Coordinates of C-alpha atoms and ligand atoms in Angstrom, one line a residue:
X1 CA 0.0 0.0 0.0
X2 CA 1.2 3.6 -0.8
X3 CA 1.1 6.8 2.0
X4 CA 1.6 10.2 1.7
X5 CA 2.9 12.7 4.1
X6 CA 3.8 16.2 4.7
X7 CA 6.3 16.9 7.1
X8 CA 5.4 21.0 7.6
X9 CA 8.6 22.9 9.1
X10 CA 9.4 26.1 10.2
X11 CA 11.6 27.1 6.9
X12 CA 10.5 24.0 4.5
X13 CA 8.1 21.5 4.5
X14 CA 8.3 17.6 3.2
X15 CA 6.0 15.8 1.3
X16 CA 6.5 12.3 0.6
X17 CA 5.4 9.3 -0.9
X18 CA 6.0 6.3 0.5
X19 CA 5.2 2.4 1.2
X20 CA 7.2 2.0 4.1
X21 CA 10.9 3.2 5.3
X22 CA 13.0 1.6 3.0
X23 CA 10.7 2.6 -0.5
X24 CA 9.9 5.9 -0.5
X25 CA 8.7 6.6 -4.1
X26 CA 9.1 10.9 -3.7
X27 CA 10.0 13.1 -2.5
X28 CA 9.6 17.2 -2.8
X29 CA 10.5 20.0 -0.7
X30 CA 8.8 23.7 -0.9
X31 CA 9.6 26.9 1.0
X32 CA 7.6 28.0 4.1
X33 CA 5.8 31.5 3.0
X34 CA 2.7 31.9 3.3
X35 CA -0.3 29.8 4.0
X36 CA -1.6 30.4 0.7
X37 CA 1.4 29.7 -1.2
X38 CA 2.8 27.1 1.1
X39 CA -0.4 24.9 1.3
X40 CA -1.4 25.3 -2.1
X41 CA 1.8 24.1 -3.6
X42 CA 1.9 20.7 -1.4
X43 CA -2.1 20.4 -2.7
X44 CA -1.0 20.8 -5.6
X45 CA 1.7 17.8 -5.3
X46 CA -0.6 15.8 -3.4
X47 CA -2.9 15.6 -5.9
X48 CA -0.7 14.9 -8.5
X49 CA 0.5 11.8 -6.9
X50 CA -3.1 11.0 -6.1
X51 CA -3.8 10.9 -9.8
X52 CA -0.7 9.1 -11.0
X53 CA 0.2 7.1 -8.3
X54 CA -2.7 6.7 -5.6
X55 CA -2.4 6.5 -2.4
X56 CA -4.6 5.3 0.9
X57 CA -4.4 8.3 3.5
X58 CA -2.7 11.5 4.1
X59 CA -0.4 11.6 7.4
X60 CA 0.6 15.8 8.7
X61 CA 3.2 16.2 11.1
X62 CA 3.3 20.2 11.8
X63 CA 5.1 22.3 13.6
X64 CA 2.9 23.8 16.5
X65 CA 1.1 25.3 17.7
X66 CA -1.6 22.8 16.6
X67 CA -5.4 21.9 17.6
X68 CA -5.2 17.9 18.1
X69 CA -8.4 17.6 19.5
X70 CA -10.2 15.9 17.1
X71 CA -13.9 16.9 19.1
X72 CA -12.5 20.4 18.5
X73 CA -14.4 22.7 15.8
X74 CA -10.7 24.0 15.8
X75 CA -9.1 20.2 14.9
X76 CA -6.4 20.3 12.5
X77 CA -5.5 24.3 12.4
X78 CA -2.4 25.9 13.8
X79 CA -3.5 28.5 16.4
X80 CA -2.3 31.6 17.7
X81 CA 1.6 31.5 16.5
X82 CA 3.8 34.8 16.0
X83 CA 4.4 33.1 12.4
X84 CA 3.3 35.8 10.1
X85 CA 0.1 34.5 8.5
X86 CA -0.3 31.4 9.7
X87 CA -2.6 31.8 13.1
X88 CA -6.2 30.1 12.5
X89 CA -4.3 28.2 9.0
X90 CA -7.1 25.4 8.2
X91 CA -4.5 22.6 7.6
X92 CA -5.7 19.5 7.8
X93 CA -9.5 19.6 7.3
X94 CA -8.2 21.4 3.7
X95 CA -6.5 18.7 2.8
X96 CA -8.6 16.1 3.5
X97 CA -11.7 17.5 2.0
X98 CA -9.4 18.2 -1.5
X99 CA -7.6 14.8 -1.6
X100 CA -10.6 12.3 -0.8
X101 CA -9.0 10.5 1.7
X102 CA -8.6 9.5 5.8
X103 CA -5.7 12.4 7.0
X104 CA -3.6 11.8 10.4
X105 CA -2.6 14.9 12.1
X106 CA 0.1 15.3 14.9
X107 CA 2.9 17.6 15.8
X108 CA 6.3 17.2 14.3
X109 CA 7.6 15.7 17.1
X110 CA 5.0 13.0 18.2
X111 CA 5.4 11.8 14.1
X112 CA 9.0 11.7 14.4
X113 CA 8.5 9.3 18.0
X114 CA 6.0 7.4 16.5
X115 CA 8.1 7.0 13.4
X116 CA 11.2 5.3 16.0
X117 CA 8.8 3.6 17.3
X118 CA 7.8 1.7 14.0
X119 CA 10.8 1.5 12.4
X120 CA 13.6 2.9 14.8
X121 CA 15.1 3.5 17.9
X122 CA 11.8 2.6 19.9
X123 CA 10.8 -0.5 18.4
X124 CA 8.8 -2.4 20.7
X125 CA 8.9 0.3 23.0
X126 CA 5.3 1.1 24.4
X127 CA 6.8 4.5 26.1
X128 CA 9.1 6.7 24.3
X129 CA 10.5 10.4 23.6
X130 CA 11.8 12.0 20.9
X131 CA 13.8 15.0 21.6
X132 CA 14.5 17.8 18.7
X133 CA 17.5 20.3 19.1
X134 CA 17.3 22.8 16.2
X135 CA 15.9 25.9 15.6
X136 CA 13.7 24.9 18.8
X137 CA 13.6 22.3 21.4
X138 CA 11.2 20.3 20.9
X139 CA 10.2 16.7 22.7
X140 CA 7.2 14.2 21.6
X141 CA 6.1 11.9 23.7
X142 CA 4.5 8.5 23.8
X143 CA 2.9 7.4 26.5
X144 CA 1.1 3.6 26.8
X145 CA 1.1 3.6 23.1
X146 CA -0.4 7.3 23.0
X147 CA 1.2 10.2 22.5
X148 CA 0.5 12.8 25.3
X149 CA -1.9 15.6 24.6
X150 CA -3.9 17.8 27.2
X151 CA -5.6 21.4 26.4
X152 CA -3.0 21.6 23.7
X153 CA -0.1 19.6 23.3
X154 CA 2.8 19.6 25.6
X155 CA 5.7 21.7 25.4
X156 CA 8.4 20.2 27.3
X157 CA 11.3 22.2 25.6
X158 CA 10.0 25.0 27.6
X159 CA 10.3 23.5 31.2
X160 CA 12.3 25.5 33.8
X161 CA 15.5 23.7 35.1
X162 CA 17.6 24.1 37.8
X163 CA 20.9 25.2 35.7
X164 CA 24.3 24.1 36.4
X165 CA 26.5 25.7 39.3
X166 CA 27.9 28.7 38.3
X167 CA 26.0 29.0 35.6
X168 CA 23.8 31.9 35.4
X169 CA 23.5 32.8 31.8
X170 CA 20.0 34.4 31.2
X171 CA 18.7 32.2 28.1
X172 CA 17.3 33.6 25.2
X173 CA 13.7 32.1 25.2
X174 CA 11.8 35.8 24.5
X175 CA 8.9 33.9 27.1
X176 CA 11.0 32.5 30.0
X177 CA 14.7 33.0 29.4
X178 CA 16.8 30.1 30.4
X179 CA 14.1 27.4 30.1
X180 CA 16.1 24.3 28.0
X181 CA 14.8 26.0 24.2
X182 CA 16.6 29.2 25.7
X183 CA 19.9 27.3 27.0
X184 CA 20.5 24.6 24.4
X185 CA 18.5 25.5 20.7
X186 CA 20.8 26.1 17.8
X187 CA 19.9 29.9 18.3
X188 CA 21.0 29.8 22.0
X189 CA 24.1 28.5 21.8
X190 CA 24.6 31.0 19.0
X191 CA 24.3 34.2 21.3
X192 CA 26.3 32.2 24.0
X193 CA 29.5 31.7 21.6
X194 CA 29.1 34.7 19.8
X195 CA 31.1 35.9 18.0
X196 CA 33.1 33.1 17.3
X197 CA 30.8 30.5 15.1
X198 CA 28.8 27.3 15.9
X199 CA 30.7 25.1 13.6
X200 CA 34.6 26.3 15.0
X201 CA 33.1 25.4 18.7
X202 CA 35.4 22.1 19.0
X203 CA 33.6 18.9 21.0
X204 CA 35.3 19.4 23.6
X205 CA 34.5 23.2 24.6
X206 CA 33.3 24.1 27.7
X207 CA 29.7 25.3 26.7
X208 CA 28.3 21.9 25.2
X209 CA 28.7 20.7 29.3
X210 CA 26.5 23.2 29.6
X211 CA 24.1 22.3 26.8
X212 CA 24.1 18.4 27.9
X213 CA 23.2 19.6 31.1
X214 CA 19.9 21.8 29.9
X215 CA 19.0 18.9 27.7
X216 CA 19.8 16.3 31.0
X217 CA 18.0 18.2 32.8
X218 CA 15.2 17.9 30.4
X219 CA 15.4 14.0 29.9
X220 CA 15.4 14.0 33.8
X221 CA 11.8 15.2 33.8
X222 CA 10.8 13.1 30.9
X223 CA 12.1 10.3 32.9
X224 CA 10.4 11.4 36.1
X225 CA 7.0 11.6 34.4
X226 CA 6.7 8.9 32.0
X227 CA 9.8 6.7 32.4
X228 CA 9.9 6.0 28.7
X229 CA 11.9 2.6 27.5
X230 CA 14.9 5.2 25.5
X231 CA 14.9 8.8 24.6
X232 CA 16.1 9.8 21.1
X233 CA 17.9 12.7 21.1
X234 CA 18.0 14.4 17.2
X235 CA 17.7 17.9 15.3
X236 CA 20.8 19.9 13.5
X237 CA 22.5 20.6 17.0
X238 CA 22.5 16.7 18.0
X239 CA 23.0 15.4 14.5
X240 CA 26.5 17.8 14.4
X241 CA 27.5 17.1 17.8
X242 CA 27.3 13.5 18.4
X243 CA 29.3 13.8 21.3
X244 CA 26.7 15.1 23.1
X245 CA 24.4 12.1 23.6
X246 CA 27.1 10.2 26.4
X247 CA 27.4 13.6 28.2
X248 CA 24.1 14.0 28.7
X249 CA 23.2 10.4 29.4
X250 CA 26.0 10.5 32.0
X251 CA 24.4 13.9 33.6
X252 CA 21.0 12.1 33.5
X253 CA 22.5 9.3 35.5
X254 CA 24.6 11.7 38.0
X255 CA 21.3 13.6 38.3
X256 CA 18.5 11.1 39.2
X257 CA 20.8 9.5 41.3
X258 CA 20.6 5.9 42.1
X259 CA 16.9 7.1 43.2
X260 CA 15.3 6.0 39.7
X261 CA 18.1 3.5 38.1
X262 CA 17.8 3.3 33.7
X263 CA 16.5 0.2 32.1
X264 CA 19.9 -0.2 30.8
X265 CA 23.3 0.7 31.6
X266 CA 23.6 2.6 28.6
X267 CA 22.5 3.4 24.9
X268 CA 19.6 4.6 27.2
X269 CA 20.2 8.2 25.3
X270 CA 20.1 7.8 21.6
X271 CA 20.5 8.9 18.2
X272 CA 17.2 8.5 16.5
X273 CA 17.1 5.7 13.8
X274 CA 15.6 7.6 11.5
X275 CA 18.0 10.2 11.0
X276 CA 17.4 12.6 9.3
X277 CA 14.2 11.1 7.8
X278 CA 12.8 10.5 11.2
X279 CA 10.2 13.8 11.1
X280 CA 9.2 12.8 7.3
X281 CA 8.4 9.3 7.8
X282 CA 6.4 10.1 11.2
X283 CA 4.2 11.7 8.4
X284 CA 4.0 8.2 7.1
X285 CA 3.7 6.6 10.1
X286 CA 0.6 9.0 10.6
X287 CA -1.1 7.9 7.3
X288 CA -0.9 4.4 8.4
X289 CA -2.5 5.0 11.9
X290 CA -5.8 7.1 10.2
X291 CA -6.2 4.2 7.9
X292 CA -6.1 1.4 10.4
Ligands
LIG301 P1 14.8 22.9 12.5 O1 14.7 22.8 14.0 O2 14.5 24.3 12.0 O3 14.2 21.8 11.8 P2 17.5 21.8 12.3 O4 17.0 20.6 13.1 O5 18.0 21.6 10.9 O6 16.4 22.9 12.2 O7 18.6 22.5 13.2 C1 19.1 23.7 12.8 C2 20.0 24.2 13.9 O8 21.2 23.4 13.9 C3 20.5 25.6 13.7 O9 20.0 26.4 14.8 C4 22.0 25.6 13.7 O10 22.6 26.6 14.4 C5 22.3 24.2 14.3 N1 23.6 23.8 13.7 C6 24.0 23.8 12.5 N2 25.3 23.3 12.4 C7 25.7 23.0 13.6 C8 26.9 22.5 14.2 N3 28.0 22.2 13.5 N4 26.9 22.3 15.5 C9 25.8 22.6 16.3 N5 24.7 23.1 15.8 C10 24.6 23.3 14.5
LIG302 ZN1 10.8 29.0 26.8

């Protein structure tokens, strides 16, 4: 059976079509702009592959913030964002009613978890997370086969932490400062090296202690409230810094002490599976979930 899915990012958004991870059939990427323009080009590639190709449902994974709710009048729109244009954006009711077929909608993040969980770094896992560190922090998370949504969806990126000693930088989150988005996103560790450059920062400089211990800090609480089976840390900042992933595992560990011991002695921390196709694909995954 053939999927489609649209991966909808901050800068660019993914579609794809696919019949699992291993044969994806295409693949195109188009700008972020407006609604308008954005939405109406991936229609119009949608329905193009609809025609030629077929396939069986329509999987979204968008950036937030999102309406998940599916007894919401609101289900499927992005709501109030300081994204020019996009507050109120009808995403996935559009699509649906254009292309004629069942539509899966989720955040980003929660596609990209489900995706490891399929296919990845949380196979037979029935509680996982998958951490983003990009342009934002990010975590989805899975919980009993679920993943987690109240009022809106979670934000975990966001959480307050207690930072390192000595450390008092002030963050750069424009809502709370020195949550873990403003200590350890791309654009935070930016200001904090500036001017020198992200990519002259060697592994071994002091201030990726301090971004392992924002994102340990994070895991901490992840681990705290859902004990999930591995946490899969990803995005441009963990993809180029692969040292990362041991520090903050062994942070997590010094942190929870032996109060709450890992499921494993390590590998508990990891890189997702996926790669770099781990936020497409949770599109995928998506499609499969609104057709069963
Ligand atoms: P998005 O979150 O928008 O999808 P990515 O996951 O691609 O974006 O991550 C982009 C972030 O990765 C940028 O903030 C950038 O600063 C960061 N980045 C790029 N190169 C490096 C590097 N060599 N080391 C650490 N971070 C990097
Ligand atoms: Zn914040």
């Amino acid at each position: 059976m053939t999927w489609a899915g649209v991966e909808l990012g901050g800068t660019k958004c993914v579609a794809i079509l696919a019949r699992g991870p291993n044969e994806v059939l295409a693949r195109e990427t188009v700008p972020t702009s407006s609604p308008e323009e954005t939405l109406g080009a991936i229609e119009h590639i949608l329905a193009e592959w609809k025609k030629r190709e077929g396939f069986e449902a329509l999987g979204i994974a968008s950036f937030g913030p999102v309406d998940l709710d599916p007894d919401s009048p609101t289900w499927g729109q992005v709501l109030t964002t300081t994204k020019p244009g996009w507050s109120g954006t009808n995403v996935a009711p559009r699509l649906a009613e254009r292309l004629g077929v069942p539509v899966g909608f989720e955040t980003d993040v929660n596609g990209a978890a489900i995706a490891e969980m399929r296919w990845g770094a949380g196979r037979g896992m029935r509680d996982f997370a998958y951490i983003t560190v990009g342009t934002g922090v990010g975590v989805g998370l899975v919980v009993n086969g679920s993943p987690t949504r109240g009022f809106l969806h979670p934000e975990l990126g966001h959480i307050r932490i207690a930072q390192r000693d000595h450390d008092h930088w002030h963050g750069v989150c424009p809502f709370h400062g020195a949550c873990v988005e403003g200590l350890a996103s791309g654009p935070a560790i930016k200001a904090r090296i500036a001017p020198r450059k992200i990519d002259q920062i060697a592994a071994g400089d002091p201030v990726w202690n301090s971004v392992a211990w924002a994102l340990a800090q994070l895991c901490q609480a992840i681990v705290c409230a859902a004990a999930p089976g591995a946490i899969a840390i990803g995005g441009g900042v963990a993809q180029s810094q692969p040292q990362l992933l041991g520090k903050v595992e062994r942070m997590l560990v010094e942190s929870l002490t032996d109060y709450m011991p890992l499921p494993r002695e390590s590998g508990y921390i990891v890189a997702p599976a996926l790669g770099r196709d781990a936020g497409p694909l949770g599109a995928i995954a998506l499609a499969m979930n609104a057709k069963a």
